[in-house]
Coordinates of C-alpha atoms in Angstrom, one line a residue:
X81 CA -15.5 37.1 -43.2
X82 CA -13.0 35.4 -40.8
X83 CA -9.9 37.6 -39.7
X84 CA -7.1 36.5 -38.0
X85 CA -4.7 39.3 -36.2
X86 CA -1.7 37.3 -35.5
X87 CA 1.9 38.6 -33.9
X88 CA 4.4 36.6 -35.2
X89 CA 5.0 34.9 -38.8
X90 CA 5.9 31.6 -36.6
X91 CA 2.0 31.8 -35.5
X92 CA 0.9 32.7 -38.9
X93 CA 2.5 30.4 -41.2
X94 CA 0.4 27.3 -40.1
X95 CA -2.6 29.1 -40.4
X96 CA -2.0 30.6 -44.0
X97 CA -0.7 27.2 -45.1
X98 CA -3.9 25.1 -43.8
X99 CA -6.3 28.0 -45.5
X100 CA -4.0 28.4 -49.0
X101 CA -4.0 32.0 -48.3
X102 CA -1.8 34.0 -50.9
X103 CA 0.1 37.2 -49.7
X104 CA -1.5 40.4 -50.7
X105 CA 1.5 42.2 -52.5
X106 CA -0.6 45.7 -52.3
X107 CA -0.9 46.0 -48.8
X108 CA 2.3 48.0 -47.5
X109 CA 1.3 48.8 -43.9
X110 CA 1.6 45.1 -42.7
X111 CA 1.7 41.7 -44.0
X112 CA -1.5 40.7 -45.4
X113 CA -2.8 37.4 -46.9
X114 CA -5.9 36.4 -48.3
X115 CA -7.9 33.5 -48.6
X116 CA -11.8 32.1 -49.5
X117 CA -13.7 34.4 -47.1
X118 CA -10.6 35.0 -44.7
X119 CA -8.0 37.5 -44.3
X120 CA -4.8 37.2 -41.8
X121 CA -2.6 40.2 -41.3
X122 CA 0.8 39.8 -39.2
X123 CA 0.8 42.6 -36.7
X124 CA 4.2 42.3 -35.2
X125 CA 4.2 41.9 -31.3
X126 CA 2.5 44.2 -28.7
X127 CA -1.0 45.5 -28.0
X128 CA -0.3 48.5 -30.4
X129 CA 0.7 47.0 -33.2
X130 CA -1.9 44.8 -32.8
X131 CA -4.5 47.7 -32.5
X132 CA -3.0 49.2 -35.5
X133 CA -3.5 46.1 -37.5
X134 CA -7.2 46.3 -37.0
X135 CA -7.3 49.8 -37.3
X136 CA -5.8 49.5 -40.7
X137 CA -7.8 46.3 -41.9
X138 CA -11.1 48.2 -41.4
X139 CA -9.5 51.4 -42.9
X140 CA -8.5 49.4 -46.2
X141 CA -11.3 47.1 -46.3
X142 CA -14.4 48.5 -44.8
X143 CA -16.7 46.8 -47.1
X144 CA -15.2 43.6 -47.0
X145 CA -15.5 43.6 -43.2
X146 CA -19.0 44.8 -42.4
X147 CA -20.3 41.2 -41.3
X148 CA -16.4 40.0 -39.9
X149 CA -15.8 37.8 -37.1
X150 CA -12.2 38.7 -36.0
X151 CA -9.4 36.3 -34.2
X152 CA -7.0 37.3 -32.1
X153 CA -4.5 34.2 -32.3
X154 CA -1.2 33.8 -31.0
X155 CA 0.7 32.2 -28.0
X156 CA 0.7 33.3 -24.5
X157 CA 2.5 31.7 -21.0
X158 CA 1.2 30.4 -18.0
X159 CA 2.4 29.7 -14.5
X160 CA 0.7 26.6 -14.3
X161 CA 3.1 23.8 -14.3
X162 CA 0.3 21.4 -14.9
X163 CA -0.5 22.8 -18.4
X164 CA 1.5 21.5 -21.3
X165 CA 3.0 23.8 -24.0
X166 CA 0.8 23.2 -26.7
X167 CA -2.7 23.6 -25.2
X168 CA -5.2 25.8 -26.4
X169 CA -6.6 28.5 -24.3
X170 CA -9.8 30.8 -25.0
X171 CA -9.9 34.3 -23.1
X172 CA -13.1 35.1 -21.4
X173 CA -11.7 38.3 -19.7
X174 CA -8.8 40.1 -20.9
X175 CA -7.2 42.6 -18.5
X176 CA -4.5 45.3 -19.5
X177 CA -2.0 45.2 -17.2
X178 CA -1.0 48.9 -17.7
X179 CA -4.6 50.8 -17.8
X180 CA -6.3 48.0 -15.6
X181 CA -9.1 48.2 -18.5
X182 CA -11.0 44.9 -18.6
X183 CA -12.5 43.6 -22.1
X184 CA -15.1 40.5 -22.5
X185 CA -15.3 39.0 -25.9
X186 CA -18.9 38.1 -26.1
X187 CA -19.0 34.9 -28.1
X188 CA -22.3 33.0 -27.1
X189 CA -21.4 29.5 -29.0
X190 CA -20.1 26.5 -27.1
X191 CA -16.5 26.3 -28.5
X192 CA -15.3 23.2 -26.2
X193 CA -13.0 25.3 -23.9
X194 CA -13.6 27.0 -20.3
X195 CA -12.6 30.3 -20.6
X196 CA -9.8 32.0 -18.9
X197 CA -8.5 35.5 -17.4
X198 CA -5.8 36.2 -19.8
X199 CA -3.7 39.2 -18.6
X200 CA -1.9 41.7 -21.5
X201 CA 1.5 42.7 -20.6
X202 CA 3.6 45.3 -22.7
X203 CA 6.8 43.2 -22.0
X204 CA 7.5 39.5 -21.6
X205 CA 6.5 38.2 -18.3
X206 CA 9.3 36.0 -16.4
X207 CA 8.7 34.4 -13.1
X208 CA 10.1 31.8 -11.2
X209 CA 7.9 32.0 -8.0
X210 CA 4.8 30.0 -6.6
X211 CA 2.1 29.3 -9.2
X212 CA -0.7 32.0 -9.1
X213 CA -2.6 30.4 -12.0
X214 CA -2.4 33.4 -14.3
X215 CA -2.2 33.6 -18.1
X216 CA 0.0 36.4 -20.0
X217 CA 0.3 37.6 -23.6
X218 CA 1.2 40.8 -25.4
X219 CA -1.6 41.5 -28.1
X220 CA -5.2 40.6 -26.6
X221 CA -6.0 44.5 -24.9
X222 CA -4.7 46.0 -27.9
X223 CA -6.9 44.0 -30.6
X224 CA -10.0 44.3 -28.3
X225 CA -9.8 48.1 -27.8
X226 CA -9.4 48.4 -31.7
X227 CA -11.7 45.9 -32.9
X228 CA -14.6 46.6 -30.2
X229 CA -14.8 50.5 -32.4
X230 CA -15.9 48.2 -35.4
X231 CA -17.6 45.0 -34.5
X232 CA -19.7 44.1 -31.7
X233 CA -18.1 41.7 -28.6
X234 CA -19.9 39.0 -29.9
X235 CA -17.7 39.0 -32.8
X236 CA -14.7 38.8 -31.0
X237 CA -12.5 35.6 -30.3
X238 CA -9.0 35.7 -28.3
X239 CA -7.6 32.4 -28.8
X240 CA -4.5 31.1 -27.9
X241 CA -1.9 28.4 -27.8
X242 CA 0.3 28.1 -24.7
X243 CA 4.0 28.4 -25.4
X244 CA 5.9 28.6 -22.2
X245 CA 5.6 28.4 -18.3
X246 CA 7.1 32.0 -18.1
X247 CA 10.6 30.7 -17.5
X248 CA 11.5 30.6 -21.3
X249 CA 14.2 33.4 -22.1
X250 CA 13.2 32.9 -26.0
X251 CA 10.8 31.4 -28.1
X252 CA 11.2 28.7 -30.5
X253 CA 9.7 29.4 -33.8
X254 CA 10.0 26.0 -35.2
X255 CA 8.6 24.5 -32.0
X256 CA 6.0 26.9 -31.7
X257 CA 4.7 26.3 -35.7
X258 CA 4.8 22.8 -34.9
X259 CA 2.7 22.9 -31.8
X260 CA 0.2 25.2 -33.9
X261 CA -0.1 22.6 -36.8
X262 CA -0.8 19.9 -34.4
X263 CA -3.3 21.4 -32.9
X264 CA -4.7 22.6 -36.3
X265 CA -8.0 20.6 -36.7
X266 CA -8.9 21.9 -33.1
X267 CA -8.3 25.3 -34.1
X268 CA -10.3 25.1 -37.4
X269 CA -13.5 23.5 -35.3
X270 CA -13.1 26.5 -32.7
X271 CA -13.1 29.1 -35.6
X272 CA -16.1 27.2 -37.6
X273 CA -18.2 27.0 -34.5
X274 CA -17.4 30.8 -33.6
X275 CA -18.5 31.7 -37.2
X276 CA -22.1 29.8 -36.7
X277 CA -24.1 32.3 -34.6
X278 CA -26.4 30.5 -32.3
X279 CA -30.5 30.5 -33.2
X280 CA -32.0 34.0 -32.1
X281 CA -28.6 35.9 -32.0
X282 CA -28.5 37.2 -35.5
X283 CA -28.6 41.2 -36.2
X284 CA -31.4 43.0 -35.3
X285 CA -33.6 43.8 -38.5
X286 CA -34.7 47.5 -38.7
X287 CA -37.9 48.9 -39.8
X288 CA -38.2 50.4 -43.1
X289 CA -38.9 54.0 -41.1
X290 CA -35.7 53.4 -39.0
X291 CA -33.5 52.4 -41.7
X292 CA -34.7 56.0 -43.2
X293 CA -33.7 57.4 -40.1
X294 CA -30.2 55.9 -40.1
X295 CA -29.8 57.0 -43.8
X296 CA -30.8 60.5 -42.8
X297 CA -28.1 60.9 -40.4
X298 CA -25.5 59.0 -42.3
X299 CA -26.3 61.9 -45.2
X300 CA -26.1 64.7 -42.8
X301 CA -22.8 63.8 -41.2
X302 CA -21.5 62.8 -44.3
X303 CA -20.6 59.4 -42.8
X304 CA -17.9 56.8 -44.7
X305 CA -18.6 53.4 -44.6
X306 CA -16.4 52.9 -41.6
X307 CA -18.4 55.3 -39.6
X308 CA -21.7 54.4 -41.2
X309 CA -20.5 50.5 -39.7
X310 CA -19.8 52.4 -36.1
X311 CA -23.3 53.8 -36.2
X312 CA -24.7 50.7 -37.1
X313 CA -22.7 48.9 -34.2
X314 CA -23.9 51.6 -31.7
X315 CA -27.5 51.6 -32.6
X316 CA -27.8 47.7 -32.0
X317 CA -25.7 48.1 -28.8
X318 CA -28.6 50.1 -27.7
X319 CA -31.1 48.4 -28.8
X320 CA -29.6 45.2 -27.5
X321 CA -29.5 47.2 -24.1
X322 CA -33.5 48.0 -24.0
X323 CA -32.6 51.2 -24.7
X324 CA -34.1 53.5 -27.7
X325 CA -31.8 55.4 -29.9
X326 CA -34.2 56.9 -32.0
X327 CA -34.6 60.4 -30.7
X328 CA -31.1 60.8 -30.7
X329 CA -30.7 59.9 -34.1
X330 CA -33.7 62.0 -35.1
X331 CA -32.0 64.9 -33.3
X332 CA -28.5 64.4 -35.4
X333 CA -30.6 64.3 -38.6
X334 CA -31.1 67.8 -38.0
X335 CA -27.7 69.2 -36.8
X336 CA -26.1 72.1 -39.0
X337 CA -22.4 70.9 -40.1
X338 CA -20.2 73.8 -41.3
X339 CA -16.8 72.5 -41.2
X340 CA -14.7 69.0 -40.6
X341 CA -14.1 70.1 -37.0
X342 CA -17.9 70.1 -36.5
X343 CA -18.7 67.5 -38.2
X344 CA -16.3 64.8 -36.6
X345 CA -17.4 66.2 -33.2
X346 CA -20.7 65.3 -33.8
X347 CA -20.1 61.9 -35.0
X348 CA -18.0 61.1 -31.9
X349 CA -20.8 62.8 -29.8
X350 CA -23.6 60.9 -31.3
X351 CA -21.7 57.4 -30.7
X352 CA -20.8 58.3 -27.6
X353 CA -24.5 59.1 -26.3
X354 CA -25.7 55.7 -28.1
X355 CA -23.1 53.5 -26.1
X356 CA -23.3 55.4 -22.8
X357 CA -25.6 53.5 -21.0
X358 CA -27.2 56.8 -18.8
X359 CA -27.7 58.9 -22.2
X360 CA -30.5 57.6 -23.5

């Protein structure tokens, strides 16, 4: 499943039309569109709305998104005058300008673009000073923060199209849509390559006894499908880092749970310990 998180309808419309997506009229929280093995949600502007859209999708469709690849697509600005509007940009590093936190989408596929450092701002960035080689958007950090709780970093892609040079007071929606349509063959090719895992990077297979241990923990903690997915992600993260998660899981399967508060605390503690480098 390929999932698009897009802020504006002007950005989403070319994607919807190219993939023959249809509006899901049962979705209330966000405009949701479905196509063949694809979903698109129009989140609205800003990192908070992008994060909410990701959480909404995984809460509403956890089973369908178990093996999803997520794309945050939309416009960005740069002060580099040599970069023409309509150029595609791939983020290898995303920085939240409010918190200073960095995110690193860990795609391993050759996608044909050199990754850039994308800065995520809470308000539109406007500047008329000298160039400093910066790129700005308003959704990427929220997308990365929320998506990382449900999928591994190698399933995240932040793909942007340059809309302006930080000197445009208001975006022209018609121009933006036309730029995306013009670039659609390249966008589709990048996303198709993104969905094709390089050889040797598929999910780690569990031994029967390991799968049984995971099932025991899920039963003990009464995990929902979403929490099962998060636990699986945390275990795989530990394995990829050459750490042994199984002692923690054996311990978790013996915990006595008496109420919802204890259950939530146990789940949070387990995932935190599995993903903390010094915990195992």
